[in-house]
mmCIF file of C-alpha atoms and ligand atoms in Angstrom:
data_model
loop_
_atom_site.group_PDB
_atom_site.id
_atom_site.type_symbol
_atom_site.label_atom_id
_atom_site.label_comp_id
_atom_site.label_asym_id
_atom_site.label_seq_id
_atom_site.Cartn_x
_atom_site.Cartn_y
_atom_site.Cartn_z
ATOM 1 C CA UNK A 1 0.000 0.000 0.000
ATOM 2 C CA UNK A 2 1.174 3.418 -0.923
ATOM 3 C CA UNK A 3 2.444 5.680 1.935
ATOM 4 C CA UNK A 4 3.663 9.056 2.163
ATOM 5 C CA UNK A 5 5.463 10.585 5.304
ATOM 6 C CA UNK A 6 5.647 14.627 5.730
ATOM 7 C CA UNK A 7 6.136 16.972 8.173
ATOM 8 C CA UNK A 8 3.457 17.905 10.346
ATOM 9 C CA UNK A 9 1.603 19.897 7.586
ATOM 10 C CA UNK A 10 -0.727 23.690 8.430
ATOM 11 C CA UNK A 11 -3.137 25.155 7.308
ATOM 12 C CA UNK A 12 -2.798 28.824 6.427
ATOM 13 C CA UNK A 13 -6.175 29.894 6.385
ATOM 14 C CA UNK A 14 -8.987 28.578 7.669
ATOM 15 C CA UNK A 15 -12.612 29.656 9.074
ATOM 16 C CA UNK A 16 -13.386 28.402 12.936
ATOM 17 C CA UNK A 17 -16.672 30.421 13.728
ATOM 18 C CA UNK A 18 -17.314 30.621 18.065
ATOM 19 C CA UNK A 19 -20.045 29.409 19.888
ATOM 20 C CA UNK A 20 -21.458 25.962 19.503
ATOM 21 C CA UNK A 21 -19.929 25.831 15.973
ATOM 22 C CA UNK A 22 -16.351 26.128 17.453
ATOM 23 C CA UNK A 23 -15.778 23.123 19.276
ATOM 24 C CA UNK A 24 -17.501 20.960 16.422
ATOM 25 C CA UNK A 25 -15.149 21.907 13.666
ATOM 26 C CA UNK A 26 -12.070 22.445 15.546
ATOM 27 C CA UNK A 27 -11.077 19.426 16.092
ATOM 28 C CA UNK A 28 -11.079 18.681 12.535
ATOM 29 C CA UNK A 29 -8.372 21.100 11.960
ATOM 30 C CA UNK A 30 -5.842 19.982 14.965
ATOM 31 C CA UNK A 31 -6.032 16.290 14.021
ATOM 32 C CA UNK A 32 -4.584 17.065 10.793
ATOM 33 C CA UNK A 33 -2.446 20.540 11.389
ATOM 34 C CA UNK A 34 0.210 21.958 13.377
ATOM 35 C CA UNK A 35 -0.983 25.425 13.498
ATOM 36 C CA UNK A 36 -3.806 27.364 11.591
ATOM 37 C CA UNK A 37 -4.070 30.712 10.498
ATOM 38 C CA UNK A 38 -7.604 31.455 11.845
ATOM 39 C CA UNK A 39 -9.790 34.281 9.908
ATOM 40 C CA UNK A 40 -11.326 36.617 12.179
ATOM 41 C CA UNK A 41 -14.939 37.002 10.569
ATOM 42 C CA UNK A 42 -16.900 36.642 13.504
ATOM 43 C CA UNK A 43 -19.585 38.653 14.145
ATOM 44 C CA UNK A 44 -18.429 40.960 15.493
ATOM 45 C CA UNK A 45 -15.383 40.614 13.870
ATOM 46 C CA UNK A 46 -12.054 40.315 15.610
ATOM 47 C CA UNK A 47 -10.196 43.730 15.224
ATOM 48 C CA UNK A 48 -8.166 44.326 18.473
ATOM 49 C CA UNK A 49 -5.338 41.974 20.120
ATOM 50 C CA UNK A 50 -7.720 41.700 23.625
ATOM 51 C CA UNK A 51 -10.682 40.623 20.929
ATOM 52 C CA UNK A 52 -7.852 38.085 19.182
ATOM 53 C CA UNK A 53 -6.574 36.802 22.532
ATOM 54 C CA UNK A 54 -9.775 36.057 23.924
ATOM 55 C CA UNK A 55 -10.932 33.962 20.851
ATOM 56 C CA UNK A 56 -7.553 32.172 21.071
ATOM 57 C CA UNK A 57 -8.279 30.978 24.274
ATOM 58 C CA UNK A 58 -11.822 30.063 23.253
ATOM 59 C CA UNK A 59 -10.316 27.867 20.284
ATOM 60 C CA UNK A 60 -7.522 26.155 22.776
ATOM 61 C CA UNK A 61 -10.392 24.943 25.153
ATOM 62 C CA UNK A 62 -12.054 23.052 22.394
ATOM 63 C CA UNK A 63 -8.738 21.502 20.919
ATOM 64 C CA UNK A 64 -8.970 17.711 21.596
ATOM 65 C CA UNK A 65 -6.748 16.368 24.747
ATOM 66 C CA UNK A 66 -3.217 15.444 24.280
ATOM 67 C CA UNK A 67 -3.542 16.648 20.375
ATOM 68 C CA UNK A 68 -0.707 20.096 19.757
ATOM 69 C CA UNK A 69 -2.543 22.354 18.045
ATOM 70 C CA UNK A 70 -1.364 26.318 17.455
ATOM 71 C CA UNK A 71 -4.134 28.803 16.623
ATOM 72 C CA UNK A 72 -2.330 31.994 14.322
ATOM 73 C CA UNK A 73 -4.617 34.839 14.859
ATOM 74 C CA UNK A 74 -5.325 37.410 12.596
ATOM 75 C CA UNK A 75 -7.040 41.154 12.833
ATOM 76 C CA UNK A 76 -10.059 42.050 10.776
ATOM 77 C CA UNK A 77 -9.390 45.203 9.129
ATOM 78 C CA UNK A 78 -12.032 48.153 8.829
ATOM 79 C CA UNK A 79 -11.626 51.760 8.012
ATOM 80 C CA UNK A 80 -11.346 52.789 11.649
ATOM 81 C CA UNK A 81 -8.370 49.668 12.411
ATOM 82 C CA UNK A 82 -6.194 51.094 15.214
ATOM 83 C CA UNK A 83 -2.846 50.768 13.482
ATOM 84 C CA UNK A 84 -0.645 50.923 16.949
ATOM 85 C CA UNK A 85 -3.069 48.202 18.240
ATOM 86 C CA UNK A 86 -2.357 45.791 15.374
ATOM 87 C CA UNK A 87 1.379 46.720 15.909
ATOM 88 C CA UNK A 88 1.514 46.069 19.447
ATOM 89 C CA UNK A 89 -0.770 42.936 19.522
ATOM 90 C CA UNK A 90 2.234 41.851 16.596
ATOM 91 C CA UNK A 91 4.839 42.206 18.797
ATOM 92 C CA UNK A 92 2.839 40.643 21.913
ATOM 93 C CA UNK A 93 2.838 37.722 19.721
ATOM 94 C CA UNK A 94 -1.104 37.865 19.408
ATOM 95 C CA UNK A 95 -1.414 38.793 15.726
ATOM 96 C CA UNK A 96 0.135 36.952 13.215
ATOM 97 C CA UNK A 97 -0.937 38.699 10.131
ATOM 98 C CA UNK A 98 -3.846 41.178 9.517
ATOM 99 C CA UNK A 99 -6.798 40.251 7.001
ATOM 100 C CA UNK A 100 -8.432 42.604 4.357
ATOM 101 C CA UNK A 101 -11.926 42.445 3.760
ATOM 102 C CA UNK A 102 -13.123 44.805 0.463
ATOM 103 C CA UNK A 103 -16.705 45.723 2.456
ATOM 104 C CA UNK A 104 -19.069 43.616 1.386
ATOM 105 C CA UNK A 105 -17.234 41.092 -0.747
ATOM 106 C CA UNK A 106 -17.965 37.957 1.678
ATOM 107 C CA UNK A 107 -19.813 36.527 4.969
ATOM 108 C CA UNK A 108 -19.573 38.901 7.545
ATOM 109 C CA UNK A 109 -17.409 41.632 5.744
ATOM 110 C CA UNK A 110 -19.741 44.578 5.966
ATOM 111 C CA UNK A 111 -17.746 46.187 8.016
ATOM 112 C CA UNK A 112 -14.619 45.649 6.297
ATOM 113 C CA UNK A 113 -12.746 48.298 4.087
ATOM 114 C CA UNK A 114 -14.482 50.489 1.838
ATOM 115 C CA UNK A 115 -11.872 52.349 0.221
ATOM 116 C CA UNK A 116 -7.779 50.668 0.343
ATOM 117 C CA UNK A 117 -6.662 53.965 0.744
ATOM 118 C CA UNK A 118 -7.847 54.677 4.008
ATOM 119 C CA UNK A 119 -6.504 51.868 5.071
ATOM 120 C CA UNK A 120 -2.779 53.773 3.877
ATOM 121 C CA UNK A 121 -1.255 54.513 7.432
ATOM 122 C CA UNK A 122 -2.484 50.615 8.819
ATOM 123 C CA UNK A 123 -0.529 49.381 5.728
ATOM 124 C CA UNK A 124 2.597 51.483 5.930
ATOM 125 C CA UNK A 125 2.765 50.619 9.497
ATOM 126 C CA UNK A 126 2.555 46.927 8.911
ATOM 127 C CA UNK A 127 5.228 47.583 6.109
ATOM 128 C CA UNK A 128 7.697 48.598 8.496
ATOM 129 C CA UNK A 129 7.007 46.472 11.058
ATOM 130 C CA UNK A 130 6.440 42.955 8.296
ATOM 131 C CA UNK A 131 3.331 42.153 9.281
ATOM 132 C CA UNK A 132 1.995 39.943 6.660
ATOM 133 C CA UNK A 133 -1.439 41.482 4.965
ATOM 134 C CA UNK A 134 -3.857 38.717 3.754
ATOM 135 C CA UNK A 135 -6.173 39.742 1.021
ATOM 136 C CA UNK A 136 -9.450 38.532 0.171
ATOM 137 C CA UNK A 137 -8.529 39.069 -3.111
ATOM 138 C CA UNK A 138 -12.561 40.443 -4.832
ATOM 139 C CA UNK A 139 -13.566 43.392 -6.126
ATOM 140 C CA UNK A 140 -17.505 43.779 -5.472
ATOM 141 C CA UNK A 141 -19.403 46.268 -7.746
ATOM 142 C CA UNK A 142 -22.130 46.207 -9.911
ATOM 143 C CA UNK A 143 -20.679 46.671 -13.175
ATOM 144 C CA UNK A 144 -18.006 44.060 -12.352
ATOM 145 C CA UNK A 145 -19.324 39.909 -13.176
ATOM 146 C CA UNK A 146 -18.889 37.533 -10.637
ATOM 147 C CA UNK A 147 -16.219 35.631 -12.517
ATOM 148 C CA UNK A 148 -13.955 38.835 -12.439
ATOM 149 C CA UNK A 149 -13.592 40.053 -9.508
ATOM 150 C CA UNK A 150 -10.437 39.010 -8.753
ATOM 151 C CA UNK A 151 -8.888 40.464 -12.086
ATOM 152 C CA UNK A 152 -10.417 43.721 -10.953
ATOM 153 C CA UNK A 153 -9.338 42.922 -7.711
ATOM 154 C CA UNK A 154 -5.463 42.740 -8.839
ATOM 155 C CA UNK A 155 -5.996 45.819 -11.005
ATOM 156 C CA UNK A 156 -7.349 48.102 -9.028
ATOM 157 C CA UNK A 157 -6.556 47.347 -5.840
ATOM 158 C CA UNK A 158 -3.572 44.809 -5.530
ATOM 159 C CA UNK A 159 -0.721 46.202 -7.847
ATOM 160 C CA UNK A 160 -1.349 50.130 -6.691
ATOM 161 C CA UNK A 161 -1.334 48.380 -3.340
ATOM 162 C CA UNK A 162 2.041 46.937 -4.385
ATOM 163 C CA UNK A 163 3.429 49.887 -5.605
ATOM 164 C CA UNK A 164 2.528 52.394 -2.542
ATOM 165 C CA UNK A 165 4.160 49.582 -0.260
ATOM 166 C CA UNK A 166 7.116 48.394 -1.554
ATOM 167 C CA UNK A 167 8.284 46.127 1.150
ATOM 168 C CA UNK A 168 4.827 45.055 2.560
ATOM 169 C CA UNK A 169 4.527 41.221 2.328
ATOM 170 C CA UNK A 170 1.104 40.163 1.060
ATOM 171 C CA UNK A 171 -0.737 36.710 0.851
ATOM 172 C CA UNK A 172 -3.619 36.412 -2.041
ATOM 173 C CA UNK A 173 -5.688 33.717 -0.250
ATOM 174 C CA UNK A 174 -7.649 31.449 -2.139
ATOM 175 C CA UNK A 175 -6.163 32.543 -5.325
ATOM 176 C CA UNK A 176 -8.934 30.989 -7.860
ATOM 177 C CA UNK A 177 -7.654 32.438 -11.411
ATOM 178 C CA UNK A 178 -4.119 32.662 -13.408
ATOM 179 C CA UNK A 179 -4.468 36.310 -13.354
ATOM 180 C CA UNK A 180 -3.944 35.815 -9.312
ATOM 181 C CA UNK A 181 -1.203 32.872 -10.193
ATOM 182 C CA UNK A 182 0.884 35.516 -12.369
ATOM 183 C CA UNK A 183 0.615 38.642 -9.735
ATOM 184 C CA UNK A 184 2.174 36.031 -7.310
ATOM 185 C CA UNK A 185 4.486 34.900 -9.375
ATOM 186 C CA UNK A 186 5.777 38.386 -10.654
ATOM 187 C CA UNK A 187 6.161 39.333 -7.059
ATOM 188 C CA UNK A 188 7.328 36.544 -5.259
ATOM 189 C CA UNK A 189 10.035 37.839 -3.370
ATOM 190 C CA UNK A 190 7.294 39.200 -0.759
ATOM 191 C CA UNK A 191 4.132 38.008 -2.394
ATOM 192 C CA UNK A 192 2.015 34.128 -1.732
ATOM 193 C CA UNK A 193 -1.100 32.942 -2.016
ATOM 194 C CA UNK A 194 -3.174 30.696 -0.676
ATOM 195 C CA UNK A 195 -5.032 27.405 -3.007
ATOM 196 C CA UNK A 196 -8.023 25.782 -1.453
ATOM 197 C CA UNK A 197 -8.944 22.390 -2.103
ATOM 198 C CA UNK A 198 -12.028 22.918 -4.046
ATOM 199 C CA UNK A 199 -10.485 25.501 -6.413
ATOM 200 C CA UNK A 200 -7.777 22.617 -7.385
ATOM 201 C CA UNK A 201 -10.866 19.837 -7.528
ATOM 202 C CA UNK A 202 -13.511 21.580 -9.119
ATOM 203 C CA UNK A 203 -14.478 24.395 -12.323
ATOM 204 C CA UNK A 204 -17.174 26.538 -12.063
ATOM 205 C CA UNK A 205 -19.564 23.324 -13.726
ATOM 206 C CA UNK A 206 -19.705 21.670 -10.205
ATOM 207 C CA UNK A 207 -21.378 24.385 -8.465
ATOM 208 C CA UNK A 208 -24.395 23.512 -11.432
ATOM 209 C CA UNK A 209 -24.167 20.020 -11.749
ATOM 210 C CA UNK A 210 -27.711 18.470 -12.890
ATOM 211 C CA UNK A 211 -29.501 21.572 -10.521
ATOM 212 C CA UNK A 212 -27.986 24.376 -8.236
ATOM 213 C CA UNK A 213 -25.580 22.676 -5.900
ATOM 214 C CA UNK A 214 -25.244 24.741 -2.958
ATOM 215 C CA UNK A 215 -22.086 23.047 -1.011
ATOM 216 C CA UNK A 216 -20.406 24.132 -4.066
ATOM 217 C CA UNK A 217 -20.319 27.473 -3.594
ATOM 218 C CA UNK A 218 -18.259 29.541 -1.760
ATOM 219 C CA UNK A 219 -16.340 33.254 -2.265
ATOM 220 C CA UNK A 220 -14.103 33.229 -4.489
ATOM 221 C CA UNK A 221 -16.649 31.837 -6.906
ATOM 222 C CA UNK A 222 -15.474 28.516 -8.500
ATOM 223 C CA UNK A 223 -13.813 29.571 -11.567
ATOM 224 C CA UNK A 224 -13.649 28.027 -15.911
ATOM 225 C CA UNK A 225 -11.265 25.138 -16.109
ATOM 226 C CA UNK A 226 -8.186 27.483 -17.754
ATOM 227 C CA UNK A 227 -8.027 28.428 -14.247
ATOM 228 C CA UNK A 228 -8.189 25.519 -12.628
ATOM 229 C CA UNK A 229 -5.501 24.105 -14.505
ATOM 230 C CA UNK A 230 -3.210 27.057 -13.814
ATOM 231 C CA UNK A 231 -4.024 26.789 -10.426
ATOM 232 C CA UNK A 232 -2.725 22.789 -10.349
ATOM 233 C CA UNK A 233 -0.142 23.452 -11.817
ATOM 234 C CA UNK A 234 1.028 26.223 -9.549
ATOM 235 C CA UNK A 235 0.253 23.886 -6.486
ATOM 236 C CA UNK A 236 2.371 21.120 -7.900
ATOM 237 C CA UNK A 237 5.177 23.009 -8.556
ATOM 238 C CA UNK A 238 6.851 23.390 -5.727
ATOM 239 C CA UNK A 239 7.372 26.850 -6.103
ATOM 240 C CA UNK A 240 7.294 28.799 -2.269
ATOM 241 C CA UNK A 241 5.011 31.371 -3.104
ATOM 242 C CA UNK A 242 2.190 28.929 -2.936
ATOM 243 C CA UNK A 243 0.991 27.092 -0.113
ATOM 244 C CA UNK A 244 -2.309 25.237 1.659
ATOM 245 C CA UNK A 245 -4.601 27.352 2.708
ATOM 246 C CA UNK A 246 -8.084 25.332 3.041
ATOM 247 C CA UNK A 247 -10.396 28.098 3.307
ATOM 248 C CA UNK A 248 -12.650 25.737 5.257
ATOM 249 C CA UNK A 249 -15.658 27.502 6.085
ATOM 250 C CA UNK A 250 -18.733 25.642 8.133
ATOM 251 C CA UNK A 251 -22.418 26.445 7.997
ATOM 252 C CA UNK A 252 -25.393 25.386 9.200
ATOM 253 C CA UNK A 253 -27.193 22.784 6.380
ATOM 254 C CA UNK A 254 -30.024 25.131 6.630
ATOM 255 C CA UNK A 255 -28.049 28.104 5.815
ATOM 256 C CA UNK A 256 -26.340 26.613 2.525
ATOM 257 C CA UNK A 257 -29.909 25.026 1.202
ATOM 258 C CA UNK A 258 -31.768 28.120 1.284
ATOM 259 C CA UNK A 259 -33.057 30.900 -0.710
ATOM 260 C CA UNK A 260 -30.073 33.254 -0.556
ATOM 261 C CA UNK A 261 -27.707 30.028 0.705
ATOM 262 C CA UNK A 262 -24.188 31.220 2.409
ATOM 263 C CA UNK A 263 -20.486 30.530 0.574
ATOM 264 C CA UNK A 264 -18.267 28.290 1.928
ATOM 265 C CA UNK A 265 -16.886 24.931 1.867
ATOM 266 C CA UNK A 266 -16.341 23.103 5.160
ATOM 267 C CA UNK A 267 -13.314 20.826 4.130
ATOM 268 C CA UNK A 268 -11.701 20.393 7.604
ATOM 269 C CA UNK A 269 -12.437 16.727 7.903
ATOM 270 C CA UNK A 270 -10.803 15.847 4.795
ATOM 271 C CA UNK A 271 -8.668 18.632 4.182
ATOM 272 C CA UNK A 272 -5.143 16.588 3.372
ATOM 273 C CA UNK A 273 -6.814 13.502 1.520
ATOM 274 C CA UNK A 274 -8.494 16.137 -0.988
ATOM 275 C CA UNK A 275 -4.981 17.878 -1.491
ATOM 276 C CA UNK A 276 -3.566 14.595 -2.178
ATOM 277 C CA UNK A 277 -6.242 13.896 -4.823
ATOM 278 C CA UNK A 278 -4.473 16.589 -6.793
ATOM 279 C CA UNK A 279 -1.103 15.691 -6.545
ATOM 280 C CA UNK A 280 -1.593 12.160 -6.930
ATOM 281 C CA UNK A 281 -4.033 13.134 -9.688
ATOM 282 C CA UNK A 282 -0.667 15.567 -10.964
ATOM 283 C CA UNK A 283 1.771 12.566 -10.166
ATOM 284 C CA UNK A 284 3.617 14.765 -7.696
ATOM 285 C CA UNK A 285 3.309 13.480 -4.607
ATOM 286 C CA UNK A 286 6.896 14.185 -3.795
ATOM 287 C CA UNK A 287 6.081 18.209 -4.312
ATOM 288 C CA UNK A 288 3.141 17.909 -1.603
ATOM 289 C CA UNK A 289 5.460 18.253 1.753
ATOM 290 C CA UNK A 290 6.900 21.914 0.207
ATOM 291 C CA UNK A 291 3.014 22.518 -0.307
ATOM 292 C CA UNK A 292 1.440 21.714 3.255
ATOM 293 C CA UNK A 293 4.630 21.903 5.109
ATOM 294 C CA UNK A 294 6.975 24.199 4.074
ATOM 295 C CA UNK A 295 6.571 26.868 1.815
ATOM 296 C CA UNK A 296 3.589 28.552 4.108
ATOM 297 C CA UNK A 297 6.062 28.385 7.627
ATOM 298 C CA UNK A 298 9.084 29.924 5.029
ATOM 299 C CA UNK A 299 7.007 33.024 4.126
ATOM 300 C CA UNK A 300 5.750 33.600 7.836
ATOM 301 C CA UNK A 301 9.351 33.049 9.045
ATOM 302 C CA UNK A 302 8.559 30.280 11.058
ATOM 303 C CA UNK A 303 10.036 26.536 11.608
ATOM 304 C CA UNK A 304 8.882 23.652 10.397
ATOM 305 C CA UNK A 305 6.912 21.754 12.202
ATOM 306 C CA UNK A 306 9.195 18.834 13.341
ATOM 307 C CA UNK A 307 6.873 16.325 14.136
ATOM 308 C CA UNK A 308 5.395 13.757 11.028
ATOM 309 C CA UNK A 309 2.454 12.595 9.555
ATOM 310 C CA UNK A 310 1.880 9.296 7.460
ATOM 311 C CA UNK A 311 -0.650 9.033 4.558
ATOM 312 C CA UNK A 312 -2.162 6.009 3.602
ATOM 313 C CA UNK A 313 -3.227 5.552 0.339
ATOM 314 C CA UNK A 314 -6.597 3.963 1.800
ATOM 315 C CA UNK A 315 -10.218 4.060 0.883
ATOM 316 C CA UNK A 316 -12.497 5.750 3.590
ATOM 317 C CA UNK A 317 -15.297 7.410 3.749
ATOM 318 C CA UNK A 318 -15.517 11.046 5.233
ATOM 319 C CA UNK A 319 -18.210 11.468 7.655
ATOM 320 C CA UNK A 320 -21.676 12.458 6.266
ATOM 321 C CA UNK A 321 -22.823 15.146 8.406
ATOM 322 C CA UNK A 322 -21.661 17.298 11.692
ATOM 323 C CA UNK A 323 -24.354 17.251 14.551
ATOM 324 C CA UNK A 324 -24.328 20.884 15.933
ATOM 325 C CA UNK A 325 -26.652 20.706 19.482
ATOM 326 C CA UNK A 326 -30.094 22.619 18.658
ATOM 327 C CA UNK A 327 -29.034 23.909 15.548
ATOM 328 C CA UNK A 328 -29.075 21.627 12.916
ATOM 329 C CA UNK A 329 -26.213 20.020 10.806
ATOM 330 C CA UNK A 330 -22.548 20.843 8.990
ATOM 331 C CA UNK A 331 -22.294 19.148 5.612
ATOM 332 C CA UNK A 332 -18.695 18.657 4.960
ATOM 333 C CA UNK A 333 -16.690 18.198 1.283
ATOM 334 C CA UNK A 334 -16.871 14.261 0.186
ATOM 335 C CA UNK A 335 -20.015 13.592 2.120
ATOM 336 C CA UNK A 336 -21.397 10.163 0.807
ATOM 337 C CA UNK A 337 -18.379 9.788 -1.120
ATOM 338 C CA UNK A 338 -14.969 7.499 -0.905
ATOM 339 C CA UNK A 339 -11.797 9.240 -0.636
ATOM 340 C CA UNK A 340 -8.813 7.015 -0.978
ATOM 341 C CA UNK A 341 -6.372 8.700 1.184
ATOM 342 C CA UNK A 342 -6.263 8.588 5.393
ATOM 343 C CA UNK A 343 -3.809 9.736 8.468
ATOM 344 C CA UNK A 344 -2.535 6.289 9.440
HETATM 345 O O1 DOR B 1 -16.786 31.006 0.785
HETATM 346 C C1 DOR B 1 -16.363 31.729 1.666
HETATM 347 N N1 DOR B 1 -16.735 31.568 2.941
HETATM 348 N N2 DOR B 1 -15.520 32.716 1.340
HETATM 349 C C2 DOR B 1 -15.133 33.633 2.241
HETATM 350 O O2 DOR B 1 -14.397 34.517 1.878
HETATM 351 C C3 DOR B 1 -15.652 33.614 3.617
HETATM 352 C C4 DOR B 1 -16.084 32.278 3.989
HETATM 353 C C5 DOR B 1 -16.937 32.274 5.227
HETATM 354 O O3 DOR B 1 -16.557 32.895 6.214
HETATM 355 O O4 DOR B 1 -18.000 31.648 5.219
HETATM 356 ZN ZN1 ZN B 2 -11.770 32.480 3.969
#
């Protein structure tokens, strides 16, 4: 039976929730990752150090007994962030990085950024003080489609952005197009991104697959299969500038299946065996370690994780649903499906 051992792996971006959601889908995460870079979207959103040290505790009390886990917290940016806040709760070793929400673009971002330049004294002192800005990486306007936002994104936002700040290090998470592939690329001496598993699995057709398939969608969009293809092959590569970043993102059943449903794939409980469906897919398993282990820790300027993990190239089957107590049910990725990959 085929077997791969890496390094611990992480997962560089991923969505936790609080409340009776947290300890449910926590757990997920820890089993299979070191440390996690947790987005702050709560409502209300996390955008002070005392906010992002509180949550950090709430996260360790639901981490499984006897099982290392390392939550990386992150401040939700708004047009009134206190810059010296953001600094200080850096150097306290609270914040790791500092996430961008255009206003409106995603769940809970109305009260993220309206206008980047306001946000011009936050970023210069980041700049000078390298803390890592994540991007969510959309442009949201009428006049703009769906399927190019994140073009518009990189042109009117990102490479000014990149200009004005010449030193500031910047992650595109959940990069979805080869527009985003080529900005990192082009700047990768301080520039990553972030690939989810769903925008290496799946084109834009799954999301409309014999009738509107709601677990499909999430923000970025799923994109045409030129994309997808770039995105592979940037994943595969090896190259440091790209890394795991699962953009896992639980919701209630109830929410997803509705009317107006919410975005977001919950992927936590199969996270590394849908990763290693591409690369085995790719033939490059032996690029996957730089992918979920090394490249992300190199750009943060952190170690390696130096425990291991073994893979086992293994048919199971992911669990079917997430019981949440009085509020209904998480549907996760591969639900009623095989995968053929497990953590021995
Ligand atoms: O699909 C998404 N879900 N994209 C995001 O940017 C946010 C996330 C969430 O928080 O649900
Ligand atoms: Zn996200």
């Amino acid at each position: 039976m085929q077997t791969l051992t890496i390094r611990r792996p992480d997962d560089w971006h991923v969505h936790f929730r609080d409340g009776p959601l947290l300890k449910q889908v926590v757990p997920f995460t820890a089993r299979q990752f070191a440390r996690a870079i947790v987005m702050p979207n709560l409502i209300p959103p996390v955008v002070n150090a005392k906010m992002a040290a509180a949550y950090r505790q709430r996260i360790l009390a639901v981490v499984p007994a006897g099982v290392a886990f390392e939550p990386l917290m992150t401040c939700y940016l708004t047009d009134t962030t206190d810059g010296s806040d953001l600094v200080a709760g850096h150097r306290d070793r609270i914040f790791t990085a500092a996430k961008l929400y255009p206003a409106h673009a995603t769940t809970n971002a109305d009260e993220g950024v309206t206008d980047i330049k306001r946000l011009y004294p936050v970023l210069a002192a980041m700049e000078q003080h390298a803390i890592p800005l994540l991007v969510h990486g959309e442009f949201v306007h009428a006049d703009v489609d769906i399927f190019d936002r994140e073009r518009a994104f990189i042109d009117r936002v990102l490479k000014p952005t990149l200009e004005a700040f010449p030193r500031l290090k910047i992650v595109l998470e959940h990069v979805t197009t080869s527009d985003g592939v080529d900005v990192v690329r082009a700047n990768r001496a301080r520039m990553a991104a972030t690939l989810t598993p769903q925008h290496l699995l799946f084109n834009r057709n799954a999301i409309f697959a014999g009738g509107i398939r709601p677990h499909m969608y999430c923000l970025p969009v799923l994109k045409r299969e030129k994309h997808r293809i770039a995105l592979r092959a940037a994943a595969t590569s090896g190259e440091s500038c790209f890394f795991l970043g699962t953009d896992s993102a639980p919701h209630l059943r109830h929410l997803k299946e509705a009317e107006c449903g919410c975005a977001g794939v919950f992927s936590a409980p199969v996270a590394l065996q849908a990763y290693l469906r591409v690369f085995a897919e790719e033939n490059a398993l032996a690029k996957f370690e730089a992918f979920a282990s090394l490249n992300g820790p190199a750009f943060y300027g952190l170690p390696a994780n130096e425990s291991r993990i073994t893979l086992v190239n293994k048919n199971t089957p992911p669990p079917t649903n997430i019981k949440v107590e009085n509020l209904g049910e998480i549907v996760p990725l591969f639900a009623g499906e095989q995968i053929e990959w497990s953590l021995a």
